[in-house]
GROMACS .gro file of C-alpha atoms in nm:
model
  228
    1MET     CA    1  -0.722  -2.818  -0.112
    2ALA     CA    2  -0.574  -2.500  -0.120
    3GLY     CA    3  -0.183  -2.502  -0.136
    4THR     CA    4   0.016  -2.322   0.122
    5PHE     CA    5   0.255  -2.035  -0.086
    6ASN     CA    6   0.648  -2.082  -0.060
    7GLY     CA    7   0.757  -1.845  -0.270
    8PHE     CA    8   0.808  -1.829  -0.655
    9GLY     CA    9   1.088  -2.077  -0.825
   10GLN     CA   10   1.403  -1.879  -0.861
   11LYS     CA   11   1.364  -1.933  -1.236
   12ALA     CA   12   1.036  -1.763  -1.290
   13ILE     CA   13   1.177  -1.400  -1.355
   14PRO     CA   14   1.457  -1.497  -1.613
   15PHE     CA   15   1.117  -1.766  -1.726
   16LEU     CA   16   0.937  -1.455  -1.870
   17LYS     CA   17   1.236  -1.310  -1.974
   18ALA     CA   18   1.349  -1.621  -2.217
   19LEU     CA   19   0.957  -1.644  -2.316
   20ASP     CA   20   0.951  -1.301  -2.402
   21PHE     CA   21   1.270  -1.302  -2.611
   22HIS     CA   22   1.145  -1.639  -2.793
   23GLN     CA   23   0.731  -1.540  -2.845
   24SER     CA   24   0.733  -1.867  -2.958
   25ARG     CA   25   0.495  -2.135  -2.875
   26GLU     CA   26   0.721  -2.424  -2.962
   27TRP     CA   27   0.920  -2.289  -2.692
   28PHE     CA   28   0.626  -2.272  -2.455
   29GLN     CA   29   0.539  -2.664  -2.474
   30GLU     CA   30   0.890  -2.738  -2.414
   31ASN     CA   31   0.892  -2.534  -2.107
   32ARG     CA   32   0.610  -2.556  -1.994
   33ASP     CA   33   0.720  -2.795  -1.716
   34LEU     CA   34   0.925  -2.492  -1.596
   35TYR     CA   35   0.621  -2.248  -1.600
   36GLN     CA   36   0.397  -2.494  -1.407
   37SER     CA   37   0.647  -2.515  -1.138
   38GLU     CA   38   0.858  -2.131  -1.123
   39LEU     CA   39   0.588  -1.937  -1.176
   40HIS     CA   40   0.216  -2.074  -1.205
   41GLU     CA   41   0.167  -2.331  -0.917
   42PRO     CA   42   0.301  -2.124  -0.673
   43PHE     CA   43   0.119  -1.826  -0.850
   44CYS     CA   44  -0.169  -2.113  -0.707
   45ASP     CA   45  -0.101  -2.119  -0.429
   46LEU     CA   46  -0.035  -1.770  -0.382
   47VAL     CA   47  -0.371  -1.700  -0.459
   48GLU     CA   48  -0.550  -1.948  -0.233
   49THR     CA   49  -0.283  -1.838   0.065
   50LEU     CA   50  -0.363  -1.496   0.004
   51SER     CA   51  -0.789  -1.632   0.046
   52GLU     CA   52  -0.726  -1.781   0.330
   53ARG     CA   53  -0.522  -1.447   0.559
   54PHE     CA   54  -0.816  -1.218   0.374
   55GLU     CA   55  -1.103  -1.434   0.528
   56ALA     CA   56  -0.945  -1.423   0.878
   57ALA     CA   57  -0.903  -1.035   0.854
   58LYS     CA   58  -1.286  -1.006   0.749
   59LEU     CA   59  -1.174  -0.846   0.436
   60GLY     CA   60  -1.419  -0.908   0.157
   61LEU     CA   61  -1.145  -1.095  -0.052
   62ARG     CA   62  -1.150  -1.427  -0.249
   63GLY     CA   63  -0.989  -1.680  -0.484
   64ASP     CA   64  -0.866  -1.955  -0.617
   65ARG     CA   65  -0.604  -2.140  -0.894
   66LYS     CA   66  -0.915  -2.232  -1.057
   67LYS     CA   67  -1.068  -1.882  -1.100
   68SER     CA   68  -0.835  -1.600  -1.020
   69LEU     CA   69  -0.549  -1.573  -1.273
   70PHE     CA   70  -0.551  -1.449  -1.594
   71ARG     CA   71  -0.376  -1.634  -1.854
   72ILE     CA   72  -0.033  -1.639  -1.929
   73ASN     CA   73  -0.196  -1.664  -2.323
   74ARG     CA   74  -0.252  -1.329  -2.483
   75ASP     CA   75  -0.539  -1.208  -2.666
   76VAL     CA   76  -0.409  -1.103  -3.004
   77ARG     CA   77  -0.786  -1.119  -3.226
   78PHE     CA   78  -0.792  -0.732  -3.213
   79SER     CA   79  -0.462  -0.669  -3.195
   80LYS     CA   80  -0.130  -0.500  -3.416
   81ASP     CA   81   0.078  -0.717  -3.158
   82LYS     CA   82   0.093  -1.074  -3.232
   83ARG     CA   83   0.278  -1.181  -2.978
   84PRO     CA   84   0.109  -1.494  -2.825
   85TYR     CA   85   0.198  -1.430  -2.458
   86ASN     CA   86   0.216  -1.159  -2.215
   87ARG     CA   87   0.521  -1.050  -2.006
   88HIS     CA   88   0.372  -1.145  -1.657
   89LEU     CA   89   0.116  -1.333  -1.498
   90SER     CA   90  -0.161  -1.165  -1.282
   91ALA     CA   91  -0.458  -1.257  -1.066
   92ILE     CA   92  -0.760  -1.092  -0.917
   93LEU     CA   93  -0.953  -1.185  -0.559
   94SER     CA   94  -1.260  -0.977  -0.533
   95PRO     CA   95  -1.554  -1.007  -0.303
   96ASP     CA   96  -1.723  -1.324  -0.503
   97GLY     CA   97  -1.428  -1.479  -0.640
   98SER     CA   98  -1.456  -1.380  -0.975
   99LYS     CA   99  -1.241  -1.122  -1.268
  100MET     CA  100  -1.575  -0.965  -1.319
  101SER     CA  101  -1.701  -0.744  -1.008
  102GLN     CA  102  -1.549  -0.411  -0.832
  103GLY     CA  103  -1.381  -0.346  -0.513
  104VAL     CA  104  -1.062  -0.599  -0.609
  105PHE     CA  105  -0.737  -0.684  -0.476
  106TYR     CA  106  -0.443  -0.730  -0.844
  107VAL     CA  107  -0.132  -0.875  -0.746
  108HIS     CA  108   0.091  -0.868  -1.114
  109ILE     CA  109   0.446  -1.083  -1.118
  110GLY     CA  110   0.629  -0.934  -1.468
  111LEU     CA  111   0.865  -0.834  -1.625
  112GLU     CA  112   0.901  -0.450  -1.620
  113ARG     CA  113   0.760  -0.470  -1.258
  114CYS     CA  114   0.584  -0.653  -0.996
  115PHE     CA  115   0.308  -0.467  -0.788
  116ALA     CA  116  -0.034  -0.497  -0.599
  117GLY     CA  117  -0.325  -0.268  -0.615
  118VAL     CA  118  -0.669  -0.251  -0.472
  119ALA     CA  119  -0.907  -0.063  -0.666
  120TRP     CA  120  -1.234  -0.003  -0.819
  121TRP     CA  121  -1.105  -0.042  -1.178
  122GLN     CA  122  -1.347   0.121  -1.454
  123PRO     CA  123  -1.711   0.115  -1.272
  124ALA     CA  124  -1.980   0.087  -1.423
  125PRO     CA  125  -2.137   0.448  -1.482
  126GLU     CA  126  -2.425   0.504  -1.236
  127LEU     CA  127  -2.145   0.359  -0.923
  128LEU     CA  128  -1.886   0.589  -1.078
  129GLN     CA  129  -2.159   0.882  -1.070
  130ALA     CA  130  -2.285   0.792  -0.725
  131MET     CA  131  -1.917   0.783  -0.631
  132ARG     CA  132  -1.832   1.160  -0.740
  133LYS     CA  133  -2.185   1.224  -0.644
  134ALA     CA  134  -2.042   1.123  -0.264
  135ILE     CA  135  -1.702   1.308  -0.343
  136ALA     CA  136  -1.879   1.614  -0.425
  137THR     CA  137  -2.187   1.612  -0.197
  138LYS     CA  138  -1.977   1.427   0.162
  139PRO     CA  139  -1.666   1.569   0.143
  140ALA     CA  140  -1.556   1.492   0.515
  141ALA     CA  141  -1.624   1.084   0.449
  142PHE     CA  142  -1.421   1.092   0.147
  143ARG     CA  143  -1.140   1.320   0.296
  144ALA     CA  144  -1.148   1.065   0.620
  145MET     CA  145  -1.085   0.775   0.362
  146VAL     CA  146  -0.763   0.978   0.193
  147THR     CA  147  -0.672   1.083   0.551
  148ALA     CA  148  -0.640   0.681   0.616
  149LEU     CA  149  -0.493   0.589   0.362
  150LYS     CA  150  -0.217   0.882   0.421
  151LYS     CA  151  -0.162   0.723   0.798
  152GLY     CA  152  -0.072   0.351   0.606
  153GLY     CA  153   0.172   0.530   0.360
  154LEU     CA  154  -0.140   0.487   0.044
  155ALA     CA  155  -0.244   0.756  -0.158
  156LEU     CA  156  -0.520   0.725  -0.392
  157ASP     CA  157  -0.373   0.679  -0.795
  158SER     CA  158  -0.412   0.975  -1.035
  159GLU     CA  159  -0.335   0.761  -1.336
  160ASP     CA  160  -0.630   0.826  -1.681
  161ARG     CA  161  -0.773   1.064  -1.466
  162LEU     CA  162  -1.024   1.308  -1.695
  163LYS     CA  163  -0.876   1.682  -1.799
  164ARG     CA  164  -1.161   1.836  -1.724
  165PRO     CA  165  -1.434   1.773  -1.490
  166PRO     CA  166  -1.688   1.533  -1.602
  167ARG     CA  167  -2.054   1.703  -1.643
  168GLY     CA  168  -2.228   1.811  -1.390
  169PHE     CA  169  -1.950   1.907  -1.191
  170GLU     CA  170  -1.828   2.135  -1.288
  171ASP     CA  171  -1.848   2.407  -0.982
  172VAL     CA  172  -1.636   2.190  -0.818
  173SER     CA  173  -1.443   2.418  -0.642
  174GLU     CA  174  -1.216   2.290  -0.354
  175ASP     CA  175  -0.883   2.090  -0.547
  176ASP     CA  176  -0.899   1.779  -0.355
  177LEU     CA  177  -1.206   1.725  -0.447
  178ALA     CA  178  -1.202   1.891  -0.790
  179GLN     CA  179  -0.932   1.614  -0.899
  180ALA     CA  180  -1.087   1.354  -0.737
  181VAL     CA  181  -1.382   1.382  -0.951
  182ARG     CA  182  -1.183   1.368  -1.242
  183ASN     CA  183  -1.085   1.006  -1.126
  184ARG     CA  184  -1.190   0.738  -1.396
  185HIS     CA  185  -1.095   0.413  -1.135
  186PHE     CA  186  -0.981   0.443  -0.771
  187VAL     CA  187  -0.678   0.280  -0.721
  188VAL     CA  188  -0.393   0.239  -0.436
  189ARG     CA  189  -0.050   0.046  -0.519
  190HIS     CA  190   0.223  -0.151  -0.385
  191GLU     CA  191   0.546  -0.218  -0.564
  192ILE     CA  192   0.682  -0.534  -0.535
  193ASP     CA  193   1.058  -0.578  -0.471
  194ALA     CA  194   1.063  -0.885  -0.713
  195ALA     CA  195   1.384  -1.004  -0.489
  196GLY     CA  196   1.111  -1.084  -0.223
  197ILE     CA  197   0.900  -1.263  -0.497
  198HIS     CA  198   1.044  -1.625  -0.407
  199THR     CA  199   1.025  -1.608   0.025
  200THR     CA  200   0.685  -1.652   0.253
  201ALA     CA  201   0.738  -1.291   0.308
  202LEU     CA  202   0.530  -1.190   0.038
  203VAL     CA  203   0.173  -1.351   0.226
  204ASP     CA  204   0.261  -1.077   0.464
  205GLU     CA  205   0.341  -0.794   0.236
  206LEU     CA  206   0.066  -0.807   0.045
  207VAL     CA  207  -0.211  -0.884   0.351
  208ASP     CA  208  -0.031  -0.578   0.515
  209PHE     CA  209  -0.062  -0.391   0.210
  210THR     CA  210  -0.413  -0.462   0.138
  211LEU     CA  211  -0.523  -0.407   0.529
  212ARG     CA  212  -0.360  -0.059   0.470
  213ALA     CA  213  -0.592   0.000   0.165
  214LYS     CA  214  -0.903  -0.163   0.320
  215PRO     CA  215  -1.011   0.250   0.354
  216VAL     CA  216  -1.061   0.279   0.009
  217LEU     CA  217  -1.273  -0.068  -0.007
  218ASP     CA  218  -1.511   0.036   0.283
  219TRP     CA  219  -1.554   0.375   0.114
  220GLY     CA  220  -1.664   0.232  -0.224
  221ARG     CA  221  -1.823  -0.031  -0.087
  222ALA     CA  222  -2.089   0.205   0.145
  223ILE     CA  223  -2.143   0.413  -0.230
  224GLN     CA  224  -2.240   0.038  -0.442
  225GLY     CA  225  -2.463  -0.102  -0.083
  226LYS     CA  226  -2.688   0.230  -0.203
  227ILE     CA  227  -2.726   0.177  -0.530
  228GLY     CA  228  -2.738  -0.236  -0.521
   0.00000   0.00000   0.00000
């Protein structure tokens, strides 16, 4: 049964701050009820409320309280940093409701920042190659997507961009295209004011952002559909 999002508890961020200070399984167990009521259950409700709103808006993104959230526990098996808990909680809504598909919505509530993103993140080599080829051979479609994002106040993120053109794209000379083919990901982001996470208005804010970010979803899906 989908829950209705009524805002995160006022102690959501203070809980993360205290958890980060203690980084103790004993402390977490003692305060699990606070975690559930202030952070985890509201986050589950947010995911399911967004899933309903995304369906109504025909965005092709969905999620639920069981599959969408990432665990607050860190995987420390291969890390030198053995702190057991993350400093944030996050979730993905995707075309199939899993965390494994591409062209997704991501939301992150944390100590350093709160933000949302719409992303083709680390696409598989075949899809990434097809995206780069589409940029080089169908620049009008790529530029139309960028222009549509700009009209919505958004822009593709340049994080983790290659320093040099990938093999086969050395001859792409126009600056905007040359930069774009160096992308490893195609992402737009929206910063969330932490003071605004406690009200239902967060849902409208995130739906509005995702609608403005839809051009990058549509662009990637058109390419994906030709190689699937």
